Each structure stands twice: as C-alpha cells, then as structure tokens.
Amino acid sequence: MSSFAARARQFAGGNASLIMLVSLGLAVPMLVAVIALAQRPWYPVLDLAMTEFRIRDVGSRQTPLIGLPGRIGEFPDQGSHPGPFSFWLLAPGYRMFGSSAWAMEASTALLQTLWIGLAVWIGHRRAGRMGVIVVALVVALLIRGYGLSVLTQPWNPYLPLIAWVVILLATWSVVSGDHAMLIPLAVAASFAAQTHIPYLVMAGGLGAGAAALVAVRWICERRAGEADGPPRALLITAAVFAMLSLPPIADQVRRTPGNITRLLDHFGNPPEEAIGFVQGFELLLQHLNVFRAAGTMFTGSGGFVDLGQLNGAPWIPGALVLSMWITAVVGARQLAARELAACTDVQALLHLHAVTGAVLVLSWFSMARIFGTTWFYLTLWAWAIMLLVVVATVWTAVLWFNATGLVRGRRALLGAAGVIAVCTVATSVAAIGTDHAEEYLGETLGAVVEPTADALDLNDTYVVFWTDAHSFGSQGFGLVNELERRGFDVGVYEAWRVPMTGQRVLRADQADAEIIWATGSFVDVWRADDRVTEIAAVEPRTPDELAEFATLRTELITDLIATGLDDLVPLVDNNLFGVRIDSRISGAALEASSLLLSLDQNAAVFIGPAGVSQ
C-alpha cells in the first residue's frame, strides 16, 4: 500500500472501504432519481433558472459573490442570501455532466452524496461501526422523508439539508473532544448559512459555540501548563472560515449598499411582525411529532414536505417526544452518577444531549423570528432535529437496559441495519417516479423555446420582457435562461438586475429587438398590438382542463366577492399567484386558486422593436 493510501486509510479511521460502501449505498436512491430525470427534458423556471445563471457564471469575470435573491427587502432592490458557496460547489459537477439543466440535478445529487460521506465518516470517528450504522439510519430516514425531488433539486432551501446533519455531528464531535471536526463544521456551516439564511442563526450559533469551547479548553490547558500555542484545528478553522467569507465581504465593499447591509436592514427592521416565541414553540413541537413523521414514511417518500405545509398541526405529540427526551437526559445523568455503563459511552451520550439541547434552543429562537407566512421550506431542517432527539433518547434507553441486563445493544444495531436496507430499497423504487421541479411550467416553456429560437438571429441582441397572469414571471426567467443556453445574447431591463444579475441588464438602445413572454389574459393584449409579431404559442390545457379552469375561476371569483375581497377579483385574470398568496382569502379560495395554478395557462412569445413594452 502506498504511503498516501495508508495515510488516507488512517485518516478515515481504518475503515475507508466501509465508509465508502455505506455512503454509496445510501446514495443509490439519488442515482436512480438522476437516471429517471435524465429521461425527460427539463426547462428550469424562476429560482432554478436564476441558480443556473449563477452556476454558469462561476469562474468567469462575473463569478457570483452573494447567494440567490430571496424575500428580503422590496423589489427591485431586494437582498440575497448571504453567499455563493453553493454555486461554487455545484459548478464543477455541472460542467462535468454537460452544463445542461439536468446537469444541475446530477451535480446536486453528487454534492449531497459527498455530504452523506462526510456524515458517515464523522459517525465512524465517533463510534466506529456502531456510529456508521446509526448515522446511516438517520440519513436513510431523512432521504425517504425529504424525497428525491427535494434532494436532487438545486434550490437553495433544499441544498443544505444533508449538510445540516454534518453540522450536528461535527458539533457533537467537537464537544466530545475531537477538535479536528471544527474544520468540516466550518465548511458545512458556511455552506448552509450562505445558501439559505434561516441556517445563519443555527449553524452560526453551533459553529461559534464549538470554536469558543475549543478556545476555552486551550486557555485552561495553557494556564495549567499543559499546552503551548493555539490548537492547530482552531487556526485552520479560522483560516477556512475567513476564506469562505471573502466573497460576501468583497460584495459589501464593492457595492453601495452591499448585500450584508441589505440583510441587516431587512432583518433588523422586518416588514411584518414575527410569529413570536409562543407560536415558534408550537411550530417546533409540530416538527418533533415523530409519530406523524413515521406514518408518512410508511406511506411513501417525501412526506416531510407535505407535513411542513400543515400549519396548525397538532403539537401535543411533539410535546410528548420532548418530554421523553428530557426524561432521557435525566436518565443519562443518573447513568453517569451511578457508573452503570461504560464511562466513555455515557460521556459521549451526555455530550450528544448537550448538543441536542443547544440545537433545540437555537431552533426555537430561529422559528420565533419567522415573519409573514411560515412557508414549509423555512423549517425543513427541523426534521433532522426530530431524529437527533429520537437518537439521543433511544441511545439512553439502550444504555440503561444494557446496564440492567434487559436487552443488548447488538440487537438494536441489527434492527437498525435492517431498517436502513428496507428504507433504502423502498426509496430507490419510489425514486423512479421523481419529477423535475415545477415540471408542468417547464413543459409549457419548452413548447415555445425552439420556435422562438428559430425566429431569432444569433448575431442580434435581445431584451426580454414578460407580462405573466399566472406565476409572476417564472417562465420569463426560464426563457432568458434557455435562449442564453443556445448562445443568444439576451438580457432584461434594469428592474430585474438583482434576480437576473447585473451583467444581464440591457437598455432598450442596446438591443436590436424585444422578446415578450405573455400568459393568460395578456396574450390577447399583445395580439392586439400591431407593433409586435407572434412567433410562438402554446395551450397546455386539454378541453377537459379548460372546462375545469372555467368552473374553478367562477368559483374563486364568487368566493372573493362573498368574502368582501372585491379588490382581488381583477387579479384572478392578471396575477393569479398574487391571489393565491394573499393572507385574507378563505380556505375555499385558497384551494381554488391552487388548483387553477396547477392547470397552468396559455402562453405566447412575441417580438417587436426594443422598448415596445416600456
């Protein structure tokens, strides 16, 4: 064996083959999903089109320095998520797989597999083969719970879901004295916090707390004459964190106002009142409901997303789970006090309980700070915390029963291995039916992309504009992305500089012509304008769906009038998504508008003189 291979094997804890085999086995469902997704074309829209722009820009003079735009501030001056780390990590795989829309999904699956491998490796460092099995069980359950449409989708709320597991495990490792795990903790925490800002409080809090703990331990050892210079892990972590923080800092220095300023302004003075600690605690308890979560895993894959959309779900089962965990903490302390189990096992368990408690407090604070609608994607990470609570509780029970001779831990591990196998196989089967993100919107867009491209000249420059009655311009972003993919010089007006990036902004006098994307009622408006020419059109609805659309539209308008929301009636034909997200509408109106959105609308593409829409 070469010296390099020997060092690599030693670094992995002597079981590199086991770690790799388990990691790849857990990733099989994602491989199946990626193969299934490759069988159908995909045309990304909205956030995923914006994501592809930025991945495509990595390595160029316009390499992104900040994250994806979010619900931060007011259009057109909204802020973005903190950093570009996700784009940078996705770019190599994206290019390796062919720089297509599917390549984004394949690169996402590859990145998630790397996070899985890192999690399994940390599990092995903590507890050998037992740690591998427990971490593999958690990951397998999370993959089934989140579903493959989530874990292969390069959307910023979804990308850090497995990295969050790495953060939890690395924090536990540092608390347990494995200070080298500060380094992967800094990488994973930076990735999560830069990619989606809800992780900033939790990942940042755990990372800062772990680093402070190492520093305090070093100070104490130095005073006792047991240490000299600062721990190498702490120095490397500081350097890694500083390097990963450079892009958003560079953006802050280069722009006025910088994105950091926008974030501070927005979250320092939120436009709406936060839900508060009472509702935040209820939301946390809803995500600790292991009974409902387990039920969704029996019935299919992707249940965590559905559960996250059930606002007002029962919180009492979650309170029961929390009470069981608190009882387990007391039990673990008694084990330590009475020396009923191996000291190392109990200490590791107490450290896990400490991390679990810290995470629960940070999660509560993070949820309490949510303002506006509690969208499901804001708290998807909480299902991993539910499993953390369960693992800590069950581990306590196993140690307790081992000490009393009632049961042996080996049986529990064999059962866990069986669950991993069954769960992975079932999820792999479900992965065959994985859908692309917003696939129905992409299909409508895809029907007009080639006719549009055929009508254009590669030597000309085009500015793109959209009037969308259906989904606030989602497919407009996609149209720009698809034309750029085909080599056309396209851009947008100044108002869209944040979502589309500054280098894609054009003035009317810089373009040879203007391309207009229109949907729904706006199609007839543009058809009546003799300054433009229609170059592509599509009606994605069948005759039955058109009839259903008409019926639902009537029902929605009737309900809006009956509930005194006459001001929303014009938006049914001009901004349907705006109606859907209005907090005042009734449950019936919410259902009707959601069904209308799922049916999509007719669309057309027009071309005219630059500036025709202004």
Tab-separated table of C-alpha atoms in Angstrom, residues 81 154 163 190 232 257 268 334 360 437 448 489-490 508 519 552 587:
chain	number	residue	atom	x	y	z
A	81	HIS	CA	-28.976	35.101	0.699
A	154	PRO	CA	-30.631	22.687	-6.624
A	163	ALA	CA	-25.046	19.369	5.243
A	190	SER	CA	-20.603	28.251	5.936
A	232	ARG	CA	-3.945	23.645	15.006
A	257	PRO	CA	-25.369	49.317	-0.364
A	268	GLY	CA	-33.200	44.485	11.811
A	334	GLN	CA	-28.129	9.018	36.566
A	360	LEU	CA	-33.488	22.916	20.265
A	437	ALA	CA	-39.051	20.962	-10.182
A	448	VAL	CA	-42.169	27.546	-27.309
A	489	ASP	CA	-27.174	37.481	-26.488
A	490	VAL	CA	-30.150	38.219	-24.241
A	508	ALA	CA	-33.579	49.452	-24.971
A	519	THR	CA	-49.584	34.259	-20.473
A	552	LEU	CA	-62.777	26.991	-10.805
A	587	GLY	CA	-59.829	28.165	2.591
